[in-house]
Coordinates of C-alpha atoms in Angstrom, one line a residue:
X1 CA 189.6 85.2 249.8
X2 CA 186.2 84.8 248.5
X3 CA 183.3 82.2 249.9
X4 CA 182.9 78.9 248.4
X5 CA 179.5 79.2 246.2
X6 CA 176.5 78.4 249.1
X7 CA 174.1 75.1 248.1
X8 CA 174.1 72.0 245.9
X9 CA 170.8 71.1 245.2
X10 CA 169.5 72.3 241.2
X11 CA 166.8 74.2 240.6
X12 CA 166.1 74.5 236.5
X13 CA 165.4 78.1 235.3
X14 CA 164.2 79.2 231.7
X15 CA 168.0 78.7 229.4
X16 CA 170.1 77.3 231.8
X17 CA 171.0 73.9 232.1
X18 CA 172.6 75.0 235.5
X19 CA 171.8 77.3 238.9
X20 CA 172.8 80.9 238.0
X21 CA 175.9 82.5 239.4
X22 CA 175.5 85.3 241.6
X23 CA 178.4 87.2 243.5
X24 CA 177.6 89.1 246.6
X25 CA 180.1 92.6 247.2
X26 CA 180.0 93.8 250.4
X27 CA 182.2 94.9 252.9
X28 CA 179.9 93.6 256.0
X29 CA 180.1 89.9 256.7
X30 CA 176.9 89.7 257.8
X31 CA 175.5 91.0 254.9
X32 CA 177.2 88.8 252.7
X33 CA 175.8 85.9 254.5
X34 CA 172.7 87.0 255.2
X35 CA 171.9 87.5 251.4
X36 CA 173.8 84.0 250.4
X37 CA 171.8 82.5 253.1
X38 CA 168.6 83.8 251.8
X39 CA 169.6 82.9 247.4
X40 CA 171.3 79.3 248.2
X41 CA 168.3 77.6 247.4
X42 CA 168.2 78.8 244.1
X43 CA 171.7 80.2 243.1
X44 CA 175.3 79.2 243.2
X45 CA 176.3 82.5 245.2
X46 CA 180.0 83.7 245.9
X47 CA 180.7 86.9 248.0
X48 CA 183.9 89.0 247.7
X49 CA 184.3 91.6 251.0
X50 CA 185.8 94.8 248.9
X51 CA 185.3 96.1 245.1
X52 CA 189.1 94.6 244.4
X53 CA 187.9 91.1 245.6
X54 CA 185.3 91.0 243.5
X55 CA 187.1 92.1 240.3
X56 CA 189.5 89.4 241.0
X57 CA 187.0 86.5 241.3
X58 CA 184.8 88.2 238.5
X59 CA 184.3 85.8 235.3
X60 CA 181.9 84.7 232.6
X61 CA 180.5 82.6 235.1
X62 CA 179.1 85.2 237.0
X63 CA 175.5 86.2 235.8
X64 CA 174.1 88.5 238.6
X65 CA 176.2 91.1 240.9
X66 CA 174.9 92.0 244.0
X67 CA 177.3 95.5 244.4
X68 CA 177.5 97.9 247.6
X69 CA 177.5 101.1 246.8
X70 CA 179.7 102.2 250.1
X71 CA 182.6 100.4 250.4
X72 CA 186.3 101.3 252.0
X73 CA 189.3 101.1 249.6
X74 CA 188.0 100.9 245.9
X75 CA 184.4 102.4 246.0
X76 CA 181.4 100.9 244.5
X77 CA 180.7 102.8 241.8
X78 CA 184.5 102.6 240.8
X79 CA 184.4 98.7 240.9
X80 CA 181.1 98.8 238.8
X81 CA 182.7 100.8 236.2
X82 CA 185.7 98.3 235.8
X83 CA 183.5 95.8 235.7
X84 CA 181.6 97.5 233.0
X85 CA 184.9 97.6 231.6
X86 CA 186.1 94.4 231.5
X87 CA 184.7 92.5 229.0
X88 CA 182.3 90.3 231.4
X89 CA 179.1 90.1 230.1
X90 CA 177.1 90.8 233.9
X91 CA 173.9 92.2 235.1
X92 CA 174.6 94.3 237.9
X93 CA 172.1 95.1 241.3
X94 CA 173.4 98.1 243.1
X95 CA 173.0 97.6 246.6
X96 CA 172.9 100.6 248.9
X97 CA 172.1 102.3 252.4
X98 CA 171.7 105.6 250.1
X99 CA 168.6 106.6 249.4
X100 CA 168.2 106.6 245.4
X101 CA 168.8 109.8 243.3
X102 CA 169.0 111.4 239.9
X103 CA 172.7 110.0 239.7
X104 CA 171.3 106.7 238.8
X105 CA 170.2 108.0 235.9
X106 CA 173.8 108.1 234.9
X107 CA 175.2 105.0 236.6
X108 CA 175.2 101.7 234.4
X109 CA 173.2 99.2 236.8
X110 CA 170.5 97.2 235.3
X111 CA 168.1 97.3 238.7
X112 CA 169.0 99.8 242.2
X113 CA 168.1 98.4 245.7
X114 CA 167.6 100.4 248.9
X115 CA 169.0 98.9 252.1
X116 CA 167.7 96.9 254.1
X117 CA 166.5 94.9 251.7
X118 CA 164.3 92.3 252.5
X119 CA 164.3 88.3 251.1
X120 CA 161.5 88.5 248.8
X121 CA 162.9 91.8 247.3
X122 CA 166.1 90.6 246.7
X123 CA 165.1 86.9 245.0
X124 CA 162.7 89.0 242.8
X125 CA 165.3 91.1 241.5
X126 CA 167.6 88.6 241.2
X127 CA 165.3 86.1 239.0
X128 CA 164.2 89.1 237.4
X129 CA 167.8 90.0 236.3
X130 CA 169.0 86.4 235.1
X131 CA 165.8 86.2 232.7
X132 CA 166.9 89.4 231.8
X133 CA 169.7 88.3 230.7
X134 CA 168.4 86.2 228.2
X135 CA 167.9 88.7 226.4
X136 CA 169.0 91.4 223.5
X137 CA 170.9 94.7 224.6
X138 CA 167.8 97.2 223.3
X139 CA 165.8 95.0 226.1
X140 CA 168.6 95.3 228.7
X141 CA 168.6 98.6 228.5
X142 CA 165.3 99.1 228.3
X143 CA 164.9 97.5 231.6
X144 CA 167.2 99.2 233.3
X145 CA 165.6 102.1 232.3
X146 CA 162.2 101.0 233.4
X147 CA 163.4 100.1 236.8
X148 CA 165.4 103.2 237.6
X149 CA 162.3 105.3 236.2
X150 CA 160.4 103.4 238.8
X151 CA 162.8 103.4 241.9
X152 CA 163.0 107.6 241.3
X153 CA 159.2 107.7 240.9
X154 CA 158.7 105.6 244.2
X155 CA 161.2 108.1 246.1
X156 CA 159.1 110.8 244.4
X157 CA 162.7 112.0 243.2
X158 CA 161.7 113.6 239.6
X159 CA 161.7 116.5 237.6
X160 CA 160.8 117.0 233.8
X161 CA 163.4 119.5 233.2
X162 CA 166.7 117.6 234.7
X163 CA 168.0 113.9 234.4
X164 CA 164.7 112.3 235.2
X165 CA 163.8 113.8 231.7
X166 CA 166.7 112.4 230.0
X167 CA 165.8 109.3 231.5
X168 CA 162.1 109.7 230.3
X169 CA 163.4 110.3 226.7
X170 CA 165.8 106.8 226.5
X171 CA 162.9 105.2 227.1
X172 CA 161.1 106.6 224.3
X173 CA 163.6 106.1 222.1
X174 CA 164.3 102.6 223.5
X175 CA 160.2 102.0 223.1
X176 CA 160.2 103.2 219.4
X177 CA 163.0 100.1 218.8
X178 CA 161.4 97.4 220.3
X179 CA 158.4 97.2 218.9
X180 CA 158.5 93.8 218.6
X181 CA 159.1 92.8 222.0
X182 CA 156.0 90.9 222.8
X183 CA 156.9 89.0 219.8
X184 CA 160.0 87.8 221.1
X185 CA 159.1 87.1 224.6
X186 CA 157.3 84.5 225.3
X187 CA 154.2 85.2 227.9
X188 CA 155.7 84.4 230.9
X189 CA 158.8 86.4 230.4
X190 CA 157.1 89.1 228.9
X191 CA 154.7 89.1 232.2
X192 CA 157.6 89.1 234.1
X193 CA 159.5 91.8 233.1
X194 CA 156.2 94.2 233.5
X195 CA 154.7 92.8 236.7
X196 CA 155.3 95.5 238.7
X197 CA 155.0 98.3 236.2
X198 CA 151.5 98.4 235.7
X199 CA 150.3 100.2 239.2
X200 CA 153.1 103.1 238.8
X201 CA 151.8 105.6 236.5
X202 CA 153.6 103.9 233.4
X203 CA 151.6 102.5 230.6
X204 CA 151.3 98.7 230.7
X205 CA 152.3 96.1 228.4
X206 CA 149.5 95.6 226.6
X207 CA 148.9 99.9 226.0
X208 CA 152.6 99.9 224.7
X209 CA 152.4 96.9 222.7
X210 CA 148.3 97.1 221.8

């Protein structure tokens, strides 16, 4: 049985005329209250204890998943393939006490999070995931790309010649489509999106889109 979403008051965000959805997945109850504890103010958040839960309760409503890598019975990375699967149009946060590696390259999460995570991190991502999802797919992607380029690079996990590389070349080829990006974003968004990607060794906005 799932929570009841946490908070009523209504906070107005950029597109939505009400509080974004988020669902919390994770098998510790403490973990799923501590993070709904720390989004009510902003979000409608329902948790789900197990990957099955989740998938159950799972619906266009839902615009953020908060997913647990590690769980017992149906694993995270299984659940976030069904729910890549199932037709719900979701961003997706992978939550974990793993320490990030070149297998996110692979995995299709739009933002990874290292355990423990603390409040500040967690509402950043979030908001940054719901604008996000405002949207077109090349941008999607192209910020999911960004933000595992920068998780690896902050673990120092990266390589030229293995995934890290084949990560470094969707970006180019995601760069090359968007062009018009700045165009389509208005300032704050488009500030948004970057803030965090100009100390890291990455060009910044205004070099891509000079």
């Amino acid at each position: 049985m799932t929570d009841e979403p946490v908070g009523d008051e209504r906070t107005a965000l950029p597109a939505h005329e009400d509080r974004p959805h988020v669902l919390v997945v994770d098998d510790e109850a403490d973990v799923r209250e501590l993070y709904a504890d720390q989004l009510a103010d902003e979000y409608d958040v329902s948790t789900a204890a197990s990957g099955s839960e989740a998938l159950d309760v799972l619906d266009d409503s839902v615009e953020v998943v908060l997913l647990d890598r590690r769980m017992p019975g149906l694993h995270g990375d299984d659940t976030l393939e069904r729910i890549r699967t199932s037709g719900v149009d979701v961003r997706v946060a992978a939550v974990s006490g793993v320490s990030v590696g070149l297998d996110v390259v692979g995995l299709p999460v739009d933002a990874y999070l290292e355990k423990p995570v603390d409040s500040a991190d967690l509402r950043d991502a979030v908001d940054r995931l719901v604008r996000v999802a405002r949207y077109d797919d090349r941008v999607r992607q192209y910020f999911a790309v960004m933000h595992k380029q920068v998780a690896l690079e902050a673990a120092d996990v990266h390589r030229p010649d293995d995934e890290y590389g084949e990560l470094a070349r969707r970006r180019e080829a995601l760069e090359s489509g968007i062009d018009d990006l700045h165009a389509r974003l208005d300032h704050e968004d488009y500030e948004f999106l970057f803030r965090d990607l100009g100390n890291d060794g990455h060009d910044s906005p205004a070099d891509l889109y000079a």
